[in-house]
mmCIF file of C-alpha atoms and ligand atoms in Angstrom:
data_model
loop_
_atom_site.group_PDB
_atom_site.id
_atom_site.type_symbol
_atom_site.label_atom_id
_atom_site.label_comp_id
_atom_site.label_asym_id
_atom_site.label_seq_id
_atom_site.Cartn_x
_atom_site.Cartn_y
_atom_site.Cartn_z
ATOM 1 C CA MET A 1 16.747 12.137 2.416
ATOM 2 C CA ARG A 2 13.733 9.925 2.955
ATOM 3 C CA LYS A 3 14.390 6.219 3.529
ATOM 4 C CA LYS A 4 12.711 3.637 1.308
ATOM 5 C CA VAL A 5 9.909 1.556 2.818
ATOM 6 C CA ILE A 6 8.780 -1.684 1.182
ATOM 7 C CA ALA A 7 5.597 -3.233 2.557
ATOM 8 C CA GLY A 8 4.009 -6.528 1.550
ATOM 9 C CA ASN A 9 0.223 -6.712 1.626
ATOM 10 C CA TRP A 10 -0.492 -10.422 1.656
ATOM 11 C CA LYS A 11 -4.257 -9.829 1.257
ATOM 12 C CA MET A 12 -6.362 -13.001 1.864
ATOM 13 C CA ASN A 13 -3.506 -15.388 1.122
ATOM 14 C CA LEU A 14 -1.413 -17.991 2.979
ATOM 15 C CA ASN A 15 -2.457 -20.159 5.908
ATOM 16 C CA LEU A 16 -0.363 -20.364 9.063
ATOM 17 C CA GLN A 17 2.115 -22.960 7.780
ATOM 18 C CA GLU A 18 2.575 -21.093 4.494
ATOM 19 C CA SER A 19 3.061 -17.841 6.405
ATOM 20 C CA ILE A 20 5.805 -19.375 8.545
ATOM 21 C CA SER A 21 7.631 -20.607 5.493
ATOM 22 C CA LEU A 22 7.419 -17.256 3.652
ATOM 23 C CA ILE A 23 8.657 -15.325 6.703
ATOM 24 C CA SER A 24 11.593 -17.729 7.172
ATOM 25 C CA GLY A 25 12.550 -17.229 3.532
ATOM 26 C CA ILE A 26 12.362 -13.442 3.792
ATOM 27 C CA LYS A 27 14.442 -13.394 6.986
ATOM 28 C CA ASN A 28 17.105 -15.663 5.502
ATOM 29 C CA GLY A 29 17.283 -13.582 2.343
ATOM 30 C CA LEU A 30 17.584 -10.313 4.248
ATOM 31 C CA ARG A 31 20.528 -11.655 6.248
ATOM 32 C CA THR A 32 22.752 -11.575 3.183
ATOM 33 C CA LEU A 33 21.380 -8.268 1.968
ATOM 34 C CA SER A 34 22.931 -5.240 3.571
ATOM 35 C CA SER A 35 20.237 -2.691 3.138
ATOM 36 C CA ASN A 36 18.809 0.236 4.998
ATOM 37 C CA VAL A 37 15.392 -0.297 3.506
ATOM 38 C CA GLU A 38 12.528 -0.622 5.973
ATOM 39 C CA VAL A 39 10.635 -3.856 5.365
ATOM 40 C CA ILE A 40 7.071 -4.404 6.585
ATOM 41 C CA ILE A 41 4.945 -7.523 6.138
ATOM 42 C CA CYS A 42 1.156 -7.502 6.494
ATOM 43 C CA PRO A 43 -0.094 -11.087 6.763
ATOM 44 C CA PRO A 44 -3.725 -12.020 7.431
ATOM 45 C CA TYR A 45 -4.964 -11.736 11.027
ATOM 46 C CA THR A 46 -4.642 -15.499 11.611
ATOM 47 C CA SER A 47 -0.869 -15.376 11.103
ATOM 48 C CA LEU A 48 -0.081 -12.151 12.977
ATOM 49 C CA GLU A 49 0.792 -13.542 16.389
ATOM 50 C CA THR A 50 3.112 -16.201 14.984
ATOM 51 C CA ALA A 51 4.600 -13.686 12.543
ATOM 52 C CA SER A 52 5.313 -11.347 15.428
ATOM 53 C CA THR A 53 7.380 -14.028 17.178
ATOM 54 C CA LEU A 54 9.210 -14.900 13.968
ATOM 55 C CA VAL A 55 10.214 -11.328 13.071
ATOM 56 C CA LYS A 56 11.437 -10.444 16.564
ATOM 57 C CA ASN A 57 15.127 -9.422 16.438
ATOM 58 C CA SER A 58 15.015 -9.055 12.656
ATOM 59 C CA HIS A 59 14.669 -5.980 10.446
ATOM 60 C CA VAL A 60 11.176 -7.001 9.429
ATOM 61 C CA LYS A 61 8.277 -5.052 10.928
ATOM 62 C CA LEU A 62 4.727 -6.266 11.259
ATOM 63 C CA GLY A 63 1.478 -4.717 10.076
ATOM 64 C CA ALA A 64 -2.179 -5.703 9.730
ATOM 65 C CA GLN A 65 -4.374 -5.144 6.675
ATOM 66 C CA ASN A 66 -7.346 -3.483 8.358
ATOM 67 C CA MET A 67 -9.013 -2.792 11.735
ATOM 68 C CA TYR A 68 -12.242 -1.318 13.084
ATOM 69 C CA PHE A 69 -12.410 2.118 14.700
ATOM 70 C CA GLU A 70 -14.353 1.125 17.835
ATOM 71 C CA GLU A 71 -12.496 -0.002 20.964
ATOM 72 C CA SER A 72 -14.534 -3.172 21.623
ATOM 73 C CA GLY A 73 -18.076 -4.492 21.658
ATOM 74 C CA ALA A 74 -20.749 -6.049 19.470
ATOM 75 C CA TYR A 75 -19.017 -5.806 16.077
ATOM 76 C CA THR A 76 -19.002 -9.416 14.942
ATOM 77 C CA GLY A 77 -16.036 -10.258 12.770
ATOM 78 C CA GLU A 78 -14.113 -7.055 13.445
ATOM 79 C CA ILE A 79 -10.670 -6.549 15.027
ATOM 80 C CA SER A 80 -9.652 -3.546 17.148
ATOM 81 C CA ALA A 81 -6.479 -1.495 17.194
ATOM 82 C CA SER A 82 -5.595 -2.655 20.694
ATOM 83 C CA MET A 83 -5.967 -6.301 19.611
ATOM 84 C CA LEU A 84 -3.468 -5.645 16.807
ATOM 85 C CA LYS A 85 -1.087 -3.950 19.269
ATOM 86 C CA SER A 86 -1.400 -6.893 21.639
ATOM 87 C CA VAL A 87 -0.099 -9.324 19.001
ATOM 88 C CA GLY A 88 2.852 -7.107 18.103
ATOM 89 C CA CYS A 89 1.662 -5.035 15.129
ATOM 90 C CA GLU A 90 3.345 -1.693 14.536
ATOM 91 C CA TYR A 91 1.544 -0.785 11.308
ATOM 92 C CA VAL A 92 -1.942 -1.099 9.868
ATOM 93 C CA ILE A 93 -3.044 -0.660 6.252
ATOM 94 C CA LEU A 94 -6.142 1.567 6.106
ATOM 95 C CA GLY A 95 -8.368 2.551 3.202
ATOM 96 C CA HIS A 96 -7.109 -0.021 0.723
ATOM 97 C CA SER A 97 -9.117 0.186 -2.511
ATOM 98 C CA GLU A 98 -10.401 -3.361 -1.963
ATOM 99 C CA ARG A 99 -11.824 -2.206 1.382
ATOM 100 C CA ARG A 100 -13.351 0.832 -0.313
ATOM 101 C CA THR A 101 -14.877 -0.964 -3.313
ATOM 102 C CA ILE A 102 -15.745 -4.451 -2.008
ATOM 103 C CA PHE A 103 -16.565 -3.565 1.605
ATOM 104 C CA GLY A 104 -18.004 -0.081 1.133
ATOM 105 C CA GLU A 105 -15.518 1.895 3.217
ATOM 106 C CA THR A 106 -15.844 5.653 2.817
ATOM 107 C CA ASP A 107 -13.407 8.526 3.352
ATOM 108 C CA SER A 108 -15.197 9.177 6.623
ATOM 109 C CA THR A 109 -14.865 5.615 8.022
ATOM 110 C CA ILE A 110 -11.235 5.582 6.929
ATOM 111 C CA ASN A 111 -10.663 8.895 8.744
ATOM 112 C CA LYS A 112 -12.119 7.390 11.947
ATOM 113 C CA LYS A 113 -9.831 4.376 11.566
ATOM 114 C CA ILE A 114 -6.782 6.615 11.080
ATOM 115 C CA HIS A 115 -7.582 8.515 14.284
ATOM 116 C CA LYS A 116 -8.155 5.301 16.247
ATOM 117 C CA ALA A 117 -4.953 3.713 14.944
ATOM 118 C CA LEU A 118 -2.887 6.779 15.881
ATOM 119 C CA ALA A 119 -4.479 7.056 19.315
ATOM 120 C CA SER A 120 -3.646 3.381 19.887
ATOM 121 C CA GLY A 121 -0.008 3.698 18.842
ATOM 122 C CA LEU A 122 -0.338 2.025 15.437
ATOM 123 C CA LEU A 123 1.239 3.608 12.361
ATOM 124 C CA PRO A 124 -1.225 3.858 9.458
ATOM 125 C CA ILE A 125 -0.357 2.990 5.866
ATOM 126 C CA PHE A 126 -3.095 5.109 4.318
ATOM 127 C CA CYS A 127 -4.099 4.027 0.789
ATOM 128 C CA ILE A 128 -5.509 6.294 -1.889
ATOM 129 C CA GLY A 129 -5.890 6.080 -5.649
ATOM 130 C CA GLU A 130 -8.247 6.571 -8.570
ATOM 131 C CA THR A 131 -10.180 3.977 -10.566
ATOM 132 C CA LEU A 132 -9.744 3.528 -14.323
ATOM 133 C CA ASP A 133 -13.040 5.313 -14.912
ATOM 134 C CA GLU A 134 -11.890 8.290 -12.823
ATOM 135 C CA ARG A 135 -8.547 8.442 -14.677
ATOM 136 C CA GLU A 136 -10.290 8.318 -18.050
ATOM 137 C CA LYS A 137 -12.649 11.094 -16.976
ATOM 138 C CA GLY A 138 -9.607 13.215 -16.147
ATOM 139 C CA ILE A 139 -10.474 13.553 -12.441
ATOM 140 C CA THR A 140 -7.497 11.686 -10.934
ATOM 141 C CA PHE A 141 -6.192 14.745 -9.074
ATOM 142 C CA ASP A 142 -9.662 15.662 -7.752
ATOM 143 C CA VAL A 143 -10.194 12.137 -6.435
ATOM 144 C CA VAL A 144 -6.763 11.875 -4.831
ATOM 145 C CA LYS A 145 -7.101 15.337 -3.273
ATOM 146 C CA ARG A 146 -10.511 14.466 -1.824
ATOM 147 C CA GLN A 147 -9.150 11.196 -0.385
ATOM 148 C CA VAL A 148 -6.185 13.021 1.190
ATOM 149 C CA VAL A 149 -8.215 15.899 2.634
ATOM 150 C CA GLU A 150 -11.101 13.750 3.943
ATOM 151 C CA GLY A 151 -8.971 10.830 5.101
ATOM 152 C CA LEU A 152 -6.592 13.083 7.032
ATOM 153 C CA LYS A 153 -9.267 15.422 8.455
ATOM 154 C CA ASN A 154 -8.235 16.683 11.917
ATOM 155 C CA VAL A 155 -4.936 14.783 11.894
ATOM 156 C CA ASP A 156 -2.428 17.136 13.513
ATOM 157 C CA THR A 157 1.152 17.697 12.412
ATOM 158 C CA GLU A 158 2.757 15.391 14.988
ATOM 159 C CA ASN A 159 0.463 12.535 14.007
ATOM 160 C CA MET A 160 0.894 13.215 10.305
ATOM 161 C CA LYS A 161 4.608 12.455 10.690
ATOM 162 C CA LYS A 162 3.628 8.882 11.691
ATOM 163 C CA ILE A 163 1.581 8.162 8.565
ATOM 164 C CA ILE A 164 2.764 6.456 5.377
ATOM 165 C CA ILE A 165 0.701 7.244 2.285
ATOM 166 C CA ALA A 166 0.336 4.568 -0.387
ATOM 167 C CA TYR A 167 -0.748 5.772 -3.819
ATOM 168 C CA GLU A 168 -2.321 2.793 -5.540
ATOM 169 C CA PRO A 169 -4.090 3.485 -8.824
ATOM 170 C CA VAL A 170 -6.932 0.956 -8.704
ATOM 171 C CA TRP A 171 -6.493 0.079 -12.396
ATOM 172 C CA ALA A 172 -2.927 -1.075 -11.692
ATOM 173 C CA ILE A 173 -3.761 -3.374 -8.766
ATOM 174 C CA GLY A 174 -3.484 -7.063 -9.592
ATOM 175 C CA THR A 175 -3.810 -6.319 -13.307
ATOM 176 C CA GLY A 176 -0.171 -6.386 -14.375
ATOM 177 C CA LYS A 177 -0.794 -2.855 -15.754
ATOM 178 C CA VAL A 178 1.778 -0.872 -13.831
ATOM 179 C CA ALA A 179 1.622 2.920 -13.936
ATOM 180 C CA SER A 180 4.517 4.355 -15.919
ATOM 181 C CA LYS A 181 7.165 6.077 -13.834
ATOM 182 C CA GLU A 182 5.928 9.412 -15.222
ATOM 183 C CA GLN A 183 2.283 8.673 -14.372
ATOM 184 C CA ALA A 184 3.189 7.572 -10.853
ATOM 185 C CA GLU A 185 5.627 10.426 -10.166
ATOM 186 C CA GLU A 186 3.112 13.000 -11.393
ATOM 187 C CA VAL A 187 0.540 11.887 -8.807
ATOM 188 C CA HIS A 188 3.130 11.450 -6.040
ATOM 189 C CA ALA A 189 4.360 15.010 -6.607
ATOM 190 C CA PHE A 190 0.739 16.216 -6.533
ATOM 191 C CA ILE A 191 0.117 14.403 -3.225
ATOM 192 C CA ARG A 192 3.233 15.995 -1.735
ATOM 193 C CA LYS A 193 2.051 19.407 -2.914
ATOM 194 C CA GLU A 194 -1.281 18.818 -1.153
ATOM 195 C CA LEU A 195 0.574 17.764 1.998
ATOM 196 C CA ILE A 196 2.616 20.976 1.844
ATOM 197 C CA ALA A 197 -0.643 22.944 1.691
ATOM 198 C CA LEU A 198 -2.014 21.061 4.699
ATOM 199 C CA TYR A 199 1.110 20.609 6.852
ATOM 200 C CA GLN A 200 3.910 22.866 5.554
ATOM 201 C CA SER A 201 6.884 21.738 3.603
ATOM 202 C CA ASP A 202 9.212 20.487 6.365
ATOM 203 C CA VAL A 203 6.575 17.930 7.415
ATOM 204 C CA ALA A 204 5.441 17.100 3.877
ATOM 205 C CA GLU A 205 9.030 16.453 2.812
ATOM 206 C CA GLN A 206 9.380 13.805 5.543
ATOM 207 C CA ILE A 207 6.294 11.808 4.599
ATOM 208 C CA ILE A 208 6.874 8.452 2.915
ATOM 209 C CA ILE A 209 4.683 8.072 -0.188
ATOM 210 C CA GLN A 210 4.674 4.509 -1.498
ATOM 211 C CA TYR A 211 3.505 3.388 -4.915
ATOM 212 C CA GLY A 212 1.365 0.250 -5.220
ATOM 213 C CA GLY A 213 -0.029 -1.595 -8.213
ATOM 214 C CA SER A 214 1.697 -4.487 -10.011
ATOM 215 C CA VAL A 215 5.143 -3.693 -8.564
ATOM 216 C CA LYS A 216 7.590 -6.439 -9.556
ATOM 217 C CA PRO A 217 11.397 -6.775 -9.325
ATOM 218 C CA ASP A 218 11.722 -5.782 -12.992
ATOM 219 C CA ASN A 219 9.787 -2.509 -12.735
ATOM 220 C CA ALA A 220 10.786 -1.559 -9.187
ATOM 221 C CA VAL A 221 14.057 0.209 -10.046
ATOM 222 C CA GLU A 222 12.527 2.756 -12.395
ATOM 223 C CA LEU A 223 9.562 3.451 -10.120
ATOM 224 C CA LEU A 224 11.639 3.707 -6.951
ATOM 225 C CA SER A 225 14.168 6.043 -8.530
ATOM 226 C CA GLN A 226 11.549 8.773 -8.981
ATOM 227 C CA PRO A 227 12.065 11.710 -6.615
ATOM 228 C CA ASN A 228 8.689 11.412 -4.856
ATOM 229 C CA ILE A 229 8.354 7.618 -4.795
ATOM 230 C CA ASP A 230 9.664 6.475 -1.423
ATOM 231 C CA GLY A 231 8.790 2.810 -1.474
ATOM 232 C CA ALA A 232 6.231 0.277 -2.565
ATOM 233 C CA LEU A 233 3.146 -1.442 -1.240
ATOM 234 C CA VAL A 234 3.382 -4.819 -2.914
ATOM 235 C CA GLY A 235 0.561 -7.325 -3.437
ATOM 236 C CA GLY A 236 1.107 -10.394 -5.612
ATOM 237 C CA ALA A 237 4.907 -10.159 -5.721
ATOM 238 C CA CYS A 238 5.221 -10.193 -1.913
ATOM 239 C CA LEU A 239 3.922 -13.769 -1.687
ATOM 240 C CA LYS A 240 7.128 -15.290 -3.072
ATOM 241 C CA VAL A 241 10.494 -14.918 -1.355
ATOM 242 C CA ASP A 242 12.438 -14.212 -4.551
ATOM 243 C CA SER A 243 10.153 -11.544 -5.947
ATOM 244 C CA PHE A 244 9.718 -9.745 -2.600
ATOM 245 C CA LEU A 245 13.492 -9.754 -2.005
ATOM 246 C CA GLY A 246 14.011 -8.667 -5.623
ATOM 247 C CA ILE A 247 11.959 -5.525 -4.961
ATOM 248 C CA ILE A 248 13.889 -4.827 -1.749
ATOM 249 C CA LYS A 249 17.150 -5.244 -3.686
ATOM 250 C CA ALA A 250 15.897 -2.742 -6.249
ATOM 251 C CA CYS A 251 16.060 -0.080 -3.536
HETATM 252 P P1 LIG B 301 -0.524 -6.004 -6.699
HETATM 253 O O1 LIG B 301 0.930 -5.762 -6.398
HETATM 254 O O2 LIG B 301 -0.911 -7.450 -6.697
HETATM 255 O O3 LIG B 301 -0.966 -5.264 -7.920
HETATM 256 O O4 LIG B 301 -1.348 -5.365 -5.456
HETATM 257 C C1 LIG B 301 -1.072 -4.082 -5.042
HETATM 258 C C2 LIG B 301 -1.806 -3.816 -3.791
HETATM 259 O O5 LIG B 301 -3.012 -3.740 -3.770
HETATM 260 C C3 LIG B 301 -1.016 -3.676 -2.554
HETATM 261 O O6 LIG B 301 -1.793 -3.185 -1.524
#
């Protein structure tokens, strides 16, 4: 039985004061909620250190939204894996579609980031997913397979066990157009089949595969009850205490 993992990707939202207030609300809400769901929050860089102090001794884990694959040096504006570790991050989101489309990240840069994160003791939340154009062309499985194979190139079995995969169809992100449970489950099952081919079934069966794209409290139950959907990577709905807790309750 895989546990459920709910992660909140805050994206470029909430200043420090707003971050403190959201985290307090989440912690208070979780106190009255007996749940064995793993909860991860991924605030912007500027709130990470404070967030790390606030989530200490709670069930909430901390992640960042991105990092660079070099250790240090002349990379103006970038943040390294060891910097994220030093402020208490356990997780890092890598390969989000907004990083791919707006900032030009490729499968190959994402692969380098995955290796650097793992070598630095960070657990990657590795995002994949097709665009609307790719879905309409009928190449969803080809795209997702390429992202899995290229993104995970040279990742060994022991390291694979540390990775969470987030399937986020790009057309469902921030659009309110959630994938149907059948559409999502079909791709999740395909991803697991690819993982079995790459890593054998005992490893593939352990891997958490989250769904992301317009997840809300009212659609979470049907998505999360699919056999291969092990959690959610939540955008908009993670910025409000009630909706984020509502999704956790759905588990
Ligand atoms: P929304 O939940 O706002 O659609 O965002 C999903 C997402 O991109 C999470 O990483």
